[in-house]
Short mmCIF file of C-alpha atoms in Angstrom, two decimals:
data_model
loop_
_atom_site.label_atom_id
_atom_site.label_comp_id
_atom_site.label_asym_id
_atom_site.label_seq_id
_atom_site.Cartn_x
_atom_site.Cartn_y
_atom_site.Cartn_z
CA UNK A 1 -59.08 14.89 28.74
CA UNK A 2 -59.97 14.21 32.39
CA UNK A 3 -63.13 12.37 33.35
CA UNK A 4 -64.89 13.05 36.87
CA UNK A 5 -67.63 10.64 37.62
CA UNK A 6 -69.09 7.74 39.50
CA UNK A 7 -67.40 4.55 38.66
CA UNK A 8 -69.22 2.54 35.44
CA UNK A 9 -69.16 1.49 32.14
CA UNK A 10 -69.70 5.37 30.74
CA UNK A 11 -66.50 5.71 32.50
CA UNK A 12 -64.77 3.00 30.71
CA UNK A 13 -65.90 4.25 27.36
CA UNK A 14 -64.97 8.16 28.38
CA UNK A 15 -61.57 6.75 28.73
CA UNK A 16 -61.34 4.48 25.32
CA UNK A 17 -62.58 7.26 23.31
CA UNK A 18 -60.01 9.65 24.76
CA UNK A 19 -57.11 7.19 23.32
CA UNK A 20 -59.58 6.56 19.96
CA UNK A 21 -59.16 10.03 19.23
CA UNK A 22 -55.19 10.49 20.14
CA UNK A 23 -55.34 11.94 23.28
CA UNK A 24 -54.02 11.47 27.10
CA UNK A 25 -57.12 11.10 29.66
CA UNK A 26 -56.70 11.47 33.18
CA UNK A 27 -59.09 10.02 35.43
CA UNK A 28 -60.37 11.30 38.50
CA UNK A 29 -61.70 9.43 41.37
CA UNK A 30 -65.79 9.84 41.89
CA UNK A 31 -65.61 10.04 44.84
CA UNK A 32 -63.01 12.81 45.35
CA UNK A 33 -63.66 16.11 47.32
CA UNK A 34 -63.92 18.54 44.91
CA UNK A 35 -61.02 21.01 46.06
CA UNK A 36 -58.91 18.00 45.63
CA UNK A 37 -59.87 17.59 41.46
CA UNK A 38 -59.84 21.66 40.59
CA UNK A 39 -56.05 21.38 42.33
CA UNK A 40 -55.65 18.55 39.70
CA UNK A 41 -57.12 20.20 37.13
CA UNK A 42 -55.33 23.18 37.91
CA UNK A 43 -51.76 21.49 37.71
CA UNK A 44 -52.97 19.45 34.45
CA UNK A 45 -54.78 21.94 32.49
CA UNK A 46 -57.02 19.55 30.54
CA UNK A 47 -58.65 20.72 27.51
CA UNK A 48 -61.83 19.28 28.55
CA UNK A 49 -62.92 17.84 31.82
CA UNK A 50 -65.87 15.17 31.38
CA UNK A 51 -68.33 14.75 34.16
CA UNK A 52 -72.23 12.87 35.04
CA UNK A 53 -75.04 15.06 36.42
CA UNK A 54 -73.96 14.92 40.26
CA UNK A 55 -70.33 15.74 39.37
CA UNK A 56 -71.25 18.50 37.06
CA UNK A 57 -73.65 20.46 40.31
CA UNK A 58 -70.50 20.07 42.25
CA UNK A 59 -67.94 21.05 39.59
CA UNK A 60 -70.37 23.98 38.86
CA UNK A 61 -70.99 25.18 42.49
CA UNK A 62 -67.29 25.39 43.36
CA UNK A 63 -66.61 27.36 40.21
CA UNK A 64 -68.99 29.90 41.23
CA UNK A 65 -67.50 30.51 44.53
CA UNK A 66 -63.63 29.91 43.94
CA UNK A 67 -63.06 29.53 40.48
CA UNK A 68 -59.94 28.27 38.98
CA UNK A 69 -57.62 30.67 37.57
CA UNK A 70 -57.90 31.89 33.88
CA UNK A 71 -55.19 29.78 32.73
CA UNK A 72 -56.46 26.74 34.08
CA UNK A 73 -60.20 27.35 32.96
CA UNK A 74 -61.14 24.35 31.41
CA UNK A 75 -64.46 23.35 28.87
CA UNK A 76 -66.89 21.01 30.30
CA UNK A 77 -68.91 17.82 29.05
CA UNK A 78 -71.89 16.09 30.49
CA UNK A 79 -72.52 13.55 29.74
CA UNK A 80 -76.64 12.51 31.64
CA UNK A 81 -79.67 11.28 30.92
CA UNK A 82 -81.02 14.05 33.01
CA UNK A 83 -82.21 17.24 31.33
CA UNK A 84 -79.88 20.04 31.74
CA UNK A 85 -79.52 21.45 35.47
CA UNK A 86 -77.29 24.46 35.15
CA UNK A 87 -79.50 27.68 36.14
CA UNK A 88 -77.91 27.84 39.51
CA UNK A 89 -74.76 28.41 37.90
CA UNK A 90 -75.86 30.12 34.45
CA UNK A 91 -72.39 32.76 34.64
CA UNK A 92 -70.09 29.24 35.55
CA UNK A 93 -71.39 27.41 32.93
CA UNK A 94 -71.16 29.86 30.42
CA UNK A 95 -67.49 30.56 31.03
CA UNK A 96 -67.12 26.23 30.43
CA UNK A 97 -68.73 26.93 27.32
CA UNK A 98 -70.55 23.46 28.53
CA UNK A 99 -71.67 20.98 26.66
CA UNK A 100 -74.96 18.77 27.90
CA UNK A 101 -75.17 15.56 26.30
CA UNK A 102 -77.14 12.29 26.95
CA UNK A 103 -74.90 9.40 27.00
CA UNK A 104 -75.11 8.30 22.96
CA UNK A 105 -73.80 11.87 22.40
CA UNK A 106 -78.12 12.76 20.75
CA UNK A 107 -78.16 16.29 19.60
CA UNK A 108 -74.10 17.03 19.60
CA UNK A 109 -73.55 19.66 16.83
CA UNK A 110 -71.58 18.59 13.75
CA UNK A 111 -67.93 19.28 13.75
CA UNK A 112 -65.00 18.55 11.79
CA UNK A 113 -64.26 14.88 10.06
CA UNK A 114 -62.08 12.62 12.50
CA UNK A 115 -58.63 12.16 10.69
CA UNK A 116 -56.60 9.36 11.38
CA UNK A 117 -53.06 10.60 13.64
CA UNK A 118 -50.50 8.67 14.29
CA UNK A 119 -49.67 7.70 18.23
CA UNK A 120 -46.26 7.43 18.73
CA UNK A 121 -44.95 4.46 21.45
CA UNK A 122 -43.22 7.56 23.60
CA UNK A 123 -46.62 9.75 23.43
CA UNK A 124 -48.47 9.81 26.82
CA UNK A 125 -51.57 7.32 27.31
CA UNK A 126 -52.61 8.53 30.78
CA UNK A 127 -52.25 10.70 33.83
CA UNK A 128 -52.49 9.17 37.25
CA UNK A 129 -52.43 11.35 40.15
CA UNK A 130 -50.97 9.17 43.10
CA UNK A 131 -52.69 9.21 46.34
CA UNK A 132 -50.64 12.33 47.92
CA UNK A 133 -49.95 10.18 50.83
CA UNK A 134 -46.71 11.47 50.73
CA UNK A 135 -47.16 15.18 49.95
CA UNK A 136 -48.75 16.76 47.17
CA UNK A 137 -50.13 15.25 44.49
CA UNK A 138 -47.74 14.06 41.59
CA UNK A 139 -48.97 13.38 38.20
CA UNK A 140 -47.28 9.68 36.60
CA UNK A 141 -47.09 10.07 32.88
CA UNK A 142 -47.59 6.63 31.02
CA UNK A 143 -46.86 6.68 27.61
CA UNK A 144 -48.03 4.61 25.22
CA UNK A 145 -44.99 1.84 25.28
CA UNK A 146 -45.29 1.51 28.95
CA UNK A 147 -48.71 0.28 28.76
CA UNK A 148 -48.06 -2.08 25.66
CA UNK A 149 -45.83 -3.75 27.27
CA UNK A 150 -47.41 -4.30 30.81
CA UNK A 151 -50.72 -4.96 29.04
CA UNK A 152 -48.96 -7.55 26.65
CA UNK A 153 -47.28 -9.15 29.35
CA UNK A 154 -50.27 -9.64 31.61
CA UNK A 155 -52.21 -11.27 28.78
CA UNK A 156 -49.42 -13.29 27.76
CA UNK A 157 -48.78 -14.76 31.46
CA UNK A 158 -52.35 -15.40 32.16
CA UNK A 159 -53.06 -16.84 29.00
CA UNK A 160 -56.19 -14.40 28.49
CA UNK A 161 -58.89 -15.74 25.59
CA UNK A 162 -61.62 -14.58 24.36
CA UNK A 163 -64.02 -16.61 26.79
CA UNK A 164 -62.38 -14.80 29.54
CA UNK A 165 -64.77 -12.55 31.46
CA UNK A 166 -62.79 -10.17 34.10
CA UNK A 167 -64.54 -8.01 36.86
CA UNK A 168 -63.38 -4.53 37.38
CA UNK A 169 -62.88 -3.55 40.95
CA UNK A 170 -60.27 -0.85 41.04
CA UNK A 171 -61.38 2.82 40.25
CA UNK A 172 -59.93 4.12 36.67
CA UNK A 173 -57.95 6.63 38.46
CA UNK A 174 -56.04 3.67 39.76
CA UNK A 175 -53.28 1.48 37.99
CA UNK A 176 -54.42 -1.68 38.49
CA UNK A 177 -57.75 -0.94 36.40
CA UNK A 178 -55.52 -0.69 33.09
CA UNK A 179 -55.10 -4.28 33.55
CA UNK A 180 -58.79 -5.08 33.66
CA UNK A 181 -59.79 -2.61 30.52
CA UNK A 182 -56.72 -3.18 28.17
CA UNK A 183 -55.87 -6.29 29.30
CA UNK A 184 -59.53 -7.83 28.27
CA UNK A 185 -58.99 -5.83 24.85
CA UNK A 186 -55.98 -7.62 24.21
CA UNK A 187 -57.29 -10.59 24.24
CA UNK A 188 -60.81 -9.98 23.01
CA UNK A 189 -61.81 -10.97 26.29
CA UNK A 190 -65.28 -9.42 27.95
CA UNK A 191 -64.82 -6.97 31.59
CA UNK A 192 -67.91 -6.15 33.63
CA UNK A 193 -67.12 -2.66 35.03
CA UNK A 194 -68.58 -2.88 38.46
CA UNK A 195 -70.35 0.49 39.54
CA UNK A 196 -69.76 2.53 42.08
CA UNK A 197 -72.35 1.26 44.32
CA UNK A 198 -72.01 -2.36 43.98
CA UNK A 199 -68.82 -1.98 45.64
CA UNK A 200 -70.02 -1.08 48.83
CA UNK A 201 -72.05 -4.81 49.29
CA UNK A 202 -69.63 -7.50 49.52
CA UNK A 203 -72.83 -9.98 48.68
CA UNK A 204 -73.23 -8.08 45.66
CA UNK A 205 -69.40 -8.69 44.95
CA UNK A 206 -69.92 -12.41 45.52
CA UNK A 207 -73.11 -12.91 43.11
CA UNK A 208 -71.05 -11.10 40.23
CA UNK A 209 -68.63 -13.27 40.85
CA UNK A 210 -71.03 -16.08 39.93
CA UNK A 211 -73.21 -15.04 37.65
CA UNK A 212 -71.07 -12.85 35.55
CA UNK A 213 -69.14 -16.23 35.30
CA UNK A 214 -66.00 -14.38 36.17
CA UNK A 215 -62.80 -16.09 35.17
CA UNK A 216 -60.34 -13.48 36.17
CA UNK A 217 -60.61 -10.72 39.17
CA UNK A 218 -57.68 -8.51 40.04
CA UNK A 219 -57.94 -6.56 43.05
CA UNK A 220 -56.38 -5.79 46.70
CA UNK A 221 -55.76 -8.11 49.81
CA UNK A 222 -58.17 -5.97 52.12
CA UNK A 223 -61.14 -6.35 49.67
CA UNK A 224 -60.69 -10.13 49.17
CA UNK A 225 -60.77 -10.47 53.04
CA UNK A 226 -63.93 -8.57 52.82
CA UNK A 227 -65.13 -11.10 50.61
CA UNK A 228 -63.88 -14.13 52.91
CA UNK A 229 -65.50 -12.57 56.18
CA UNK A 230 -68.77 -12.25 54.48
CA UNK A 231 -69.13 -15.82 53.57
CA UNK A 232 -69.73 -15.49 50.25
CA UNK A 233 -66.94 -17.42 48.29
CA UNK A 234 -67.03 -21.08 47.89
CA UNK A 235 -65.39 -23.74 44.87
CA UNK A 236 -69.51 -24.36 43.96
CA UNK A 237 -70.39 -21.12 43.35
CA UNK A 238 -67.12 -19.01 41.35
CA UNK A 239 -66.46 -22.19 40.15
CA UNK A 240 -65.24 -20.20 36.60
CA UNK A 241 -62.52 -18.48 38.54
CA UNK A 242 -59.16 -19.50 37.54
CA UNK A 243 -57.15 -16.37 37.88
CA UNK A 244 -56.86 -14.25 41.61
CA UNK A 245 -54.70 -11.17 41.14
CA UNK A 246 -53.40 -8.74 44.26
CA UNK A 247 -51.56 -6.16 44.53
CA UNK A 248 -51.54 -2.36 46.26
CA UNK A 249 -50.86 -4.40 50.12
CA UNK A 250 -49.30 -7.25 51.70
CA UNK A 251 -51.67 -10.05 51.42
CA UNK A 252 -51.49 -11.33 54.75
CA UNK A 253 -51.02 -15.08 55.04
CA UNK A 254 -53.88 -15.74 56.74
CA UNK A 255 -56.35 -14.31 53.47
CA UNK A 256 -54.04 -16.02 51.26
CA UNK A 257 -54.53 -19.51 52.83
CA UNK A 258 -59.05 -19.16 52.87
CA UNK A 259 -58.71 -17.90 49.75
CA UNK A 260 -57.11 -21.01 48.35
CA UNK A 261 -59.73 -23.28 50.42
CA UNK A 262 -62.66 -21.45 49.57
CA UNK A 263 -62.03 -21.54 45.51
CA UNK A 264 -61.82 -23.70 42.82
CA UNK A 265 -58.85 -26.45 43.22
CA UNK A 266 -57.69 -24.99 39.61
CA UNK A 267 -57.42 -21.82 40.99
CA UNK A 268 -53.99 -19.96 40.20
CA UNK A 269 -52.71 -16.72 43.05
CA UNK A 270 -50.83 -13.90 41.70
CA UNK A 271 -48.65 -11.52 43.89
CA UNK A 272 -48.57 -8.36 41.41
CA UNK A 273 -45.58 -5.41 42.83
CA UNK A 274 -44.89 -2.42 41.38
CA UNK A 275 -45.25 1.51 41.86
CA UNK A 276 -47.12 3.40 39.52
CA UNK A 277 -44.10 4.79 38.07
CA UNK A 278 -42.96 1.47 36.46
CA UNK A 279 -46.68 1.39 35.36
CA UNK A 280 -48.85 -0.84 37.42
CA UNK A 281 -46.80 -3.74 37.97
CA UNK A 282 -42.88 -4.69 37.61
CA UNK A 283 -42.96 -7.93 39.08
CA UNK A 284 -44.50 -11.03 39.79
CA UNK A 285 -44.78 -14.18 41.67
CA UNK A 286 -47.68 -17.19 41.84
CA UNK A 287 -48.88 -19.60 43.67
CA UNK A 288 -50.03 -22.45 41.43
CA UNK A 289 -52.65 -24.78 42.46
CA UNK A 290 -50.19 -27.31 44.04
CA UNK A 291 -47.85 -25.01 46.20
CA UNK A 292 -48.55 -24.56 49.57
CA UNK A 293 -48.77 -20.57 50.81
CA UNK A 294 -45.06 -20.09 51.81
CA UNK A 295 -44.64 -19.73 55.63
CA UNK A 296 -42.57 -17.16 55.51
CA UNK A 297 -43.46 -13.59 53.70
CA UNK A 298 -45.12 -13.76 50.04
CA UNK A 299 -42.26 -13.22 47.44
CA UNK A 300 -42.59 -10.15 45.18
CA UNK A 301 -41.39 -12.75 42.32
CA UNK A 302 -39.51 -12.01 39.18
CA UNK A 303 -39.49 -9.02 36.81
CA UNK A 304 -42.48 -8.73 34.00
CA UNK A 305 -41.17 -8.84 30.33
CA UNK A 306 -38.16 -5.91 29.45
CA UNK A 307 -37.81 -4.95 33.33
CA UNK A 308 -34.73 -5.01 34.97
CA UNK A 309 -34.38 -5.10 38.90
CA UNK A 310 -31.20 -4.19 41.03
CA UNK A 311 -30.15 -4.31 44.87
CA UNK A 312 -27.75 -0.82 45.34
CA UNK A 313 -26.45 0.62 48.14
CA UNK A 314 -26.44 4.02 48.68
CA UNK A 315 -23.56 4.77 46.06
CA UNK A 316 -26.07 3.03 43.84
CA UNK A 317 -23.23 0.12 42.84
CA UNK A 318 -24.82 -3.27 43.22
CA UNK A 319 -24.90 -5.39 46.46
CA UNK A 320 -24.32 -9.39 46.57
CA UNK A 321 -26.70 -12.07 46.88
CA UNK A 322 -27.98 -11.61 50.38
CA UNK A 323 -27.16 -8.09 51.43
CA UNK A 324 -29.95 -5.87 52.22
CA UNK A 325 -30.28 -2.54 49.97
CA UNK A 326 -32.50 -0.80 47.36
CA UNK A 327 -34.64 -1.54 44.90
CA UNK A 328 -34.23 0.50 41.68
CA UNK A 329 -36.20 -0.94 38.67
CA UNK A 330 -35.21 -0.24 35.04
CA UNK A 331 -36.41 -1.22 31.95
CA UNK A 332 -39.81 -0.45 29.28
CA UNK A 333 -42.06 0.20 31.82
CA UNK A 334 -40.18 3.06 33.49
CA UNK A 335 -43.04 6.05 33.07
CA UNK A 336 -41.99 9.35 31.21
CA UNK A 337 -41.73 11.06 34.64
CA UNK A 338 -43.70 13.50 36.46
CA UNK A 339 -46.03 16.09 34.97
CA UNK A 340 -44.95 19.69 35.19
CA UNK A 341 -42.25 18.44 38.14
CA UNK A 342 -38.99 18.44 35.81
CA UNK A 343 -36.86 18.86 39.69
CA UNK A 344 -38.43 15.69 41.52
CA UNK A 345 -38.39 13.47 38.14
CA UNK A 346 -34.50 13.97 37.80
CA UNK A 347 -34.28 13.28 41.32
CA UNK A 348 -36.66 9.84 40.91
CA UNK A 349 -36.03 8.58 37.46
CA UNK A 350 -32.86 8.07 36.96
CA UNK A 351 -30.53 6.85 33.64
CA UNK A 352 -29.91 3.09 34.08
CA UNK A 353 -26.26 2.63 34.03
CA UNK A 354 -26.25 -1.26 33.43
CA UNK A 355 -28.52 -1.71 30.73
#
């Protein structure tokens, strides 16, 4: 099932009923040119694409003038509290066989009782298209396992409760927002999904951070320095913040060191690293409230739970302590490989020969 829309809670419950019902969802960034999701869509061949008003008019529009082959056709869902809009597009929408729902699913014709399947730990959970950044876009299969594990981990290390409240910056379509969805179900924790717009106002960022009473934010190092340069962090006002996650760049020192002045004392750092094909995160390394930021580069840390990480050289043997090589990480995380690229995922995922 992939999901096209702005970024907000609708999304987040798109994506939980997609896994409530057994099957893989694929998320799509909002904010996406839409050449970029029918290529997607095209590779993927969803069963059903899910989409908001404003998605569905642009969906719509480029099916009408270059529509997707008849293979990769693909049934659509919108889900609005706008009345239908489709006249434009009457011959489009009729080949979706579309389906025009407001969001508590009023008026959706009866179907067939829900029975209960079994998900097995290998089955795929989600679809993540990486940025492209270095060539085409390549779909990262995480099964089920992969994202138990990761998601147990996190909640284990952070010691997540129920009075946790985390704030969702990252867009679904990226890694790092499993953590803030699954993660906060683990531990029966509460998430405010930040919307698409609040994003864009970093004083609108800061005041969520204090009246949400957030406890745990996970995000990226250029954001946070957003934050810092518009003056809107201070111990007084997040003083419920005990948990600072980054990942996706090199925090640079500098960011790392107002951060740490400008929150609570109590405050703990995390330095999350991982690709998306060991699912979100392999390794990790803190700062607790009594270290001082390292003057040297920020250590990637040791590996998360069942991960293994070895130094090779180009034979792939492994390489003493102190010799530069390459990173290959093994272990649970390791995703199921690449979707419809059987060549490249030989090439990339390899069989561990020391586990």
């Amino acid at each position: 099932v992939a999901i096209w829309m702005d970024k907000q809670a609708l999304y987040a419950q798109c994506i939980l009923a997609t896994l409530f019902a057994g099957a893989r969802y694929l998320p799509l960034d909002g904010a996406q040119p839409v050449e970029r999701v029918q290529a997607i869509v095209a590779d993927a061949s969803p069963t059903l694409l899910i989409l908001d008003a404003a998605h569905a008019a642009l969906w719509l529009q480029a099916q009408a003038s270059r529509p997707l082959p008849g293979q990769s056709r693909v049934r659509l869902l919108v889900l609005s509290e706008q009345a239908q809009a489709t006249e434009a597009w009457a011959d489009a929408w009729l080949e979706a066989r579309g389906l025009w729902l407001t969001p508590d699913l009023h008026g959706l014709p009866p179907g067939a009782p829900l029975r209960e399947t079994r998900v097995e730990p290998d089955s795929v959970a989600a679809i993540l298209y990486t940025s492209g950044s270095t060539g085409l876009p390549k779909g990262v299969q995480l099964n089920q396992r992969n994202l138990l594990n990761f998601v147990g981990w996190a909640a284990q290390t952070l010691s997540l409760r129920a009075e946790d409240r985390l704030l969702n910056l990252a867009s679904f379509n990226f890694d790092l927002s499993t953590f803030d969805l699954f993660a906060a179900l683990q531990a029966g924790a509460s998430v405010y999904i930040s919307h698409e717009s609040e994003l864009r106002h970093m004083a609108r960022l800061g005041e969520l951070l204090t009246q949400e009473s957030i406890s745990v934010v996970y995000g990226v190092p250029s954001l946070f320095g957003l934050l810092l340069r518009s003056a809107v962090l201070a111990p007084q006002r997040q003083s419920a913040l005990r948990h600072l996650i980054f990942a996706g760049e090199v925090m640079p020192k500098p960011v790392l060191q107002d951060l740490a002045a400008r929150l609570p004392e109590s405050c703990r750092f995390y330095n999350f690293y991982g690709p998306t094909e060991t699912t979100v995160d392999s390794t990790v390394w803190t700062l607790e409230p009594s270290m001082p930021v390292p003057e040297a580069l920020l250590p990637i840390g040791r590996p998360v739970s069942n991960t293994r990480l070895y130094i090779l050289d180009e034979q792939l043997q492994p390489l003493p302590l102190g010799v530069a090589g390459e990173l290959y990480i093994g272990g649970v995380q390791v995703a199921r490989g690449y979707l419809n690229l059987a060549s490249l995922t030989a090439e990339r995922f390899l069989d561990d020969p020391f586990s």
